Amino acid sequence: MKDLSFAVGQGEIFGFLGPSGAGKTTTIKLLTRQLAPDGGEIRVFGRPVGELGREADDRIGILSDNSGVYERLSVWDNLSLFAALREVGKAEIEQVLKDVGLGDDKQKQAKALSRGMKQRLMLAQAILHRPSLLFLDEPTASLDPATSGDIHRLLRRMNADGTTIFLTTHDMEEADKLCHRVAFLNDGQIVELGRPEALKLKYAKGVVKAELDTGETLEDETSAEGLARLAEAVRGKRLVQIHSQEPNLEDIFLRVTGRDLT
């Protein structure tokens, strides 16, 4: 890592984005004390991470590459172990199984689950105690689009209830759907940071595209000449739709780093 500096606000979904090997997982491990920093200052809940104790741990949930399941135990028994550690009851287990779509699979052994179902079980372990701060490292990896959508809705509900979420992903579409702000990480450095919509406007090509009632398409730079043609179409009531040509987050990442997300 190269002198990262950023802050995440309470109640925010913050996306930490970049390709494999960019330093996303390392950052989570530093923030959650799985790795010790060799310099700088890291604060969580406003306190240096070295001063945090059990009380802080009880407010944090983590889904990372270190997460796992007990293969010979059932889904229910896996969560029961975590429930005992977190001092939560059976009702919470039932609810979280429903939340992640495993309510009908609670008696299955973990080793019989698909890769995507195991991912959902690990997410259930991370959110069982309803943490106020949730670290997610590629939370929808291995999940089909429908299940990913269910997980996104769950995360939005948790966030609406007050959970702050720190999300690492190389899925820019996922980040665009979920995050209030995103940071682009490349070779251990943050190369851009901001709200997704603000970044799209910042890197827009200065092009608008308009469709006329004749089926004709006007695509012009926002120059005086181009705007005059659009104004003429508006005056003639021939305009059907108009929108700016904005890049997506993946396009922006490629522009600022010169590399794709692979």
Tab-separated table of C-alpha atoms in Angstrom, residues 49-210:
chain	number	residue	atom	x	y	z
A	49	VAL	CA	-7.402	0.168	15.700
A	50	GLY	CA	-4.766	-0.870	18.227
A	51	GLU	CA	-7.016	0.389	21.025
A	52	LEU	CA	-10.122	-1.516	19.939
A	53	GLY	CA	-11.320	-4.408	22.072
A	54	ARG	CA	-14.140	-6.940	22.291
A	55	GLU	CA	-16.823	-4.262	22.391
A	56	ALA	CA	-15.732	-2.999	18.966
A	57	ASP	CA	-15.436	-6.536	17.592
A	58	ASP	CA	-19.068	-7.129	18.522
A	59	ARG	CA	-20.066	-4.203	16.301
A	60	ILE	CA	-18.172	-5.476	13.245
A	61	GLY	CA	-19.065	-8.091	10.650
A	62	ILE	CA	-16.578	-9.457	8.117
A	63	LEU	CA	-16.885	-11.468	4.919
A	64	SER	CA	-13.397	-11.941	3.522
A	65	ASP	CA	-11.198	-14.480	1.794
A	66	ASN	CA	-10.496	-15.898	5.277
A	67	SER	CA	-14.174	-16.686	5.857
A	68	GLY	CA	-15.158	-20.322	5.769
A	69	VAL	CA	-17.662	-22.934	6.874
A	70	TYR	CA	-17.489	-26.216	8.771
A	71	GLU	CA	-18.050	-28.696	5.971
A	72	ARG	CA	-19.401	-31.550	8.122
A	73	LEU	CA	-21.895	-29.408	9.995
A	74	SER	CA	-25.319	-28.404	8.759
A	75	VAL	CA	-26.131	-24.871	7.714
A	76	TRP	CA	-28.055	-24.435	10.973
A	77	ASP	CA	-25.221	-25.784	13.125
A	78	ASN	CA	-22.679	-23.547	11.386
A	79	LEU	CA	-24.763	-20.520	12.284
A	80	SER	CA	-25.464	-21.840	15.783
A	81	LEU	CA	-21.740	-21.735	16.544
A	82	PHE	CA	-21.555	-18.111	15.479
A	83	ALA	CA	-24.767	-17.351	17.361
A	84	ALA	CA	-23.223	-18.664	20.581
A	85	LEU	CA	-20.147	-16.458	20.077
A	86	ARG	CA	-22.274	-13.414	19.270
A	87	GLU	CA	-24.877	-14.139	21.952
A	88	VAL	CA	-27.844	-14.112	19.586
A	89	GLY	CA	-30.842	-16.439	19.663
A	90	LYS	CA	-32.562	-18.923	17.377
A	91	ALA	CA	-34.977	-16.322	16.068
A	92	GLU	CA	-32.060	-14.334	14.643
A	93	ILE	CA	-30.705	-17.480	12.966
A	94	GLU	CA	-34.067	-18.146	11.327
A	95	GLN	CA	-34.310	-14.558	10.118
A	96	VAL	CA	-30.828	-14.370	8.645
A	97	LEU	CA	-31.331	-17.703	6.842
A	98	LYS	CA	-34.437	-16.212	5.282
A	99	ASP	CA	-32.569	-13.026	4.429
A	100	VAL	CA	-29.859	-14.863	2.465
A	101	GLY	CA	-32.221	-17.392	0.868
A	102	LEU	CA	-31.132	-20.497	2.787
A	103	GLY	CA	-34.269	-21.027	4.870
A	104	ASP	CA	-35.137	-24.269	3.087
A	105	ASP	CA	-31.561	-25.597	3.287
A	106	LYS	CA	-30.800	-25.265	6.982
A	107	GLN	CA	-30.462	-29.025	7.558
A	108	LYS	CA	-28.081	-29.582	4.637
A	109	GLN	CA	-24.457	-30.312	5.381
A	110	ALA	CA	-22.213	-27.475	4.291
A	111	LYS	CA	-20.187	-29.817	2.100
A	112	ALA	CA	-23.321	-30.492	0.028
A	113	LEU	CA	-23.839	-26.810	-0.775
A	114	SER	CA	-22.940	-25.229	-4.080
A	115	ARG	CA	-20.214	-22.605	-4.148
A	116	GLY	CA	-22.810	-19.846	-4.324
A	117	MET	CA	-24.781	-21.276	-1.378
A	118	LYS	CA	-21.605	-21.426	0.689
A	119	GLN	CA	-21.009	-17.776	-0.148
A	120	ARG	CA	-24.488	-16.962	1.165
A	121	LEU	CA	-23.823	-18.974	4.334
A	122	MET	CA	-20.614	-17.020	4.962
A	123	LEU	CA	-22.525	-13.787	4.459
A	124	ALA	CA	-25.131	-15.009	6.965
A	125	GLN	CA	-22.335	-15.575	9.486
A	126	ALA	CA	-21.075	-12.041	8.945
A	127	ILE	CA	-24.452	-10.338	9.461
A	128	LEU	CA	-25.989	-12.655	12.076
A	129	HIS	CA	-25.431	-10.160	14.903
A	130	ARG	CA	-26.593	-7.151	12.831
A	131	PRO	CA	-23.247	-5.319	12.910
A	132	SER	CA	-23.039	-1.552	12.768
A	133	LEU	CA	-19.970	-1.822	10.494
A	134	LEU	CA	-19.811	-4.499	7.813
A	135	PHE	CA	-16.723	-5.331	5.729
A	136	LEU	CA	-17.506	-7.217	2.535
A	137	ASP	CA	-14.807	-8.598	0.233
A	138	GLU	CA	-16.411	-9.615	-3.095
A	139	PRO	CA	-19.744	-10.541	-1.425
A	140	THR	CA	-21.535	-11.734	-4.572
A	141	ALA	CA	-18.679	-13.711	-6.079
A	142	SER	CA	-20.009	-17.039	-7.430
A	143	LEU	CA	-23.638	-15.918	-7.161
A	144	ASP	CA	-26.066	-15.900	-10.069
A	145	PRO	CA	-27.637	-12.544	-11.056
A	146	ALA	CA	-30.960	-13.246	-9.334
A	147	THR	CA	-29.298	-14.162	-6.021
A	148	SER	CA	-26.922	-11.194	-6.333
A	149	GLY	CA	-29.971	-8.966	-6.674
A	150	ASP	CA	-31.456	-10.447	-3.492
A	151	ILE	CA	-28.207	-9.806	-1.626
A	152	HIS	CA	-28.079	-6.226	-2.909
A	153	ARG	CA	-31.594	-5.606	-1.600
A	154	LEU	CA	-30.599	-7.082	1.766
A	155	LEU	CA	-27.542	-4.818	1.977
A	156	ARG	CA	-29.624	-1.764	1.141
A	157	ARG	CA	-32.082	-2.664	3.911
A	158	MET	CA	-29.250	-3.089	6.404
A	159	ASN	CA	-27.770	0.219	5.334
A	160	ALA	CA	-31.159	1.918	5.680
A	161	ASP	CA	-31.276	0.545	9.234
A	162	GLY	CA	-27.918	2.179	10.000
A	163	THR	CA	-25.212	-0.323	9.005
A	164	THR	CA	-22.106	1.229	7.471
A	165	ILE	CA	-20.739	-0.983	4.687
A	166	PHE	CA	-17.187	-1.107	3.346
A	167	LEU	CA	-17.354	-3.011	0.069
A	168	THR	CA	-14.437	-4.238	-1.998
A	169	THR	CA	-15.195	-5.505	-5.463
A	170	HIS	CA	-13.976	-5.512	-9.030
A	171	ASP	CA	-17.616	-5.547	-10.195
A	172	MET	CA	-18.169	-1.922	-11.176
A	173	GLU	CA	-21.855	-2.464	-11.937
A	174	GLU	CA	-22.405	-3.771	-8.403
A	175	ALA	CA	-20.603	-0.756	-6.963
A	176	ASP	CA	-22.648	1.622	-9.096
A	177	LYS	CA	-25.886	0.092	-7.796
A	178	LEU	CA	-24.918	0.061	-4.121
A	179	CYS	CA	-22.351	2.683	-3.224
A	180	HIS	CA	-22.727	6.262	-2.082
A	181	ARG	CA	-19.044	6.860	-2.886
A	182	VAL	CA	-16.331	4.807	-4.557
A	183	ALA	CA	-12.542	4.843	-4.543
A	184	PHE	CA	-10.539	3.449	-7.451
A	185	LEU	CA	-7.507	1.509	-6.262
A	186	ASN	CA	-4.597	0.794	-8.598
A	187	ASP	CA	-1.220	-0.629	-7.586
A	188	GLY	CA	-1.876	0.202	-3.935
A	189	GLN	CA	-2.889	3.816	-4.566
A	190	ILE	CA	-6.245	5.601	-4.716
A	191	VAL	CA	-6.359	7.239	-8.139
A	192	GLU	CA	-9.920	8.602	-7.993
A	193	LEU	CA	-12.651	8.999	-5.382
A	194	GLY	CA	-16.184	10.365	-5.420
A	195	ARG	CA	-19.873	9.694	-5.911
A	196	PRO	CA	-20.559	7.432	-8.917
A	197	GLU	CA	-22.825	10.008	-10.565
A	198	ALA	CA	-20.320	12.806	-9.979
A	199	LEU	CA	-17.504	10.737	-11.498
A	200	LYS	CA	-19.620	9.940	-14.557
A	201	LEU	CA	-20.274	13.627	-15.099
A	202	LYS	CA	-16.610	14.491	-14.533
A	203	TYR	CA	-15.464	12.045	-17.204
A	204	ALA	CA	-18.382	12.510	-19.604
A	205	LYS	CA	-17.332	12.991	-23.212
A	206	GLY	CA	-19.256	16.218	-23.714
A	207	VAL	CA	-21.625	14.487	-26.108
A	208	VAL	CA	-25.413	14.461	-26.157
A	209	LYS	CA	-27.528	12.037	-28.141
A	210	ALA	CA	-31.028	12.933	-29.321
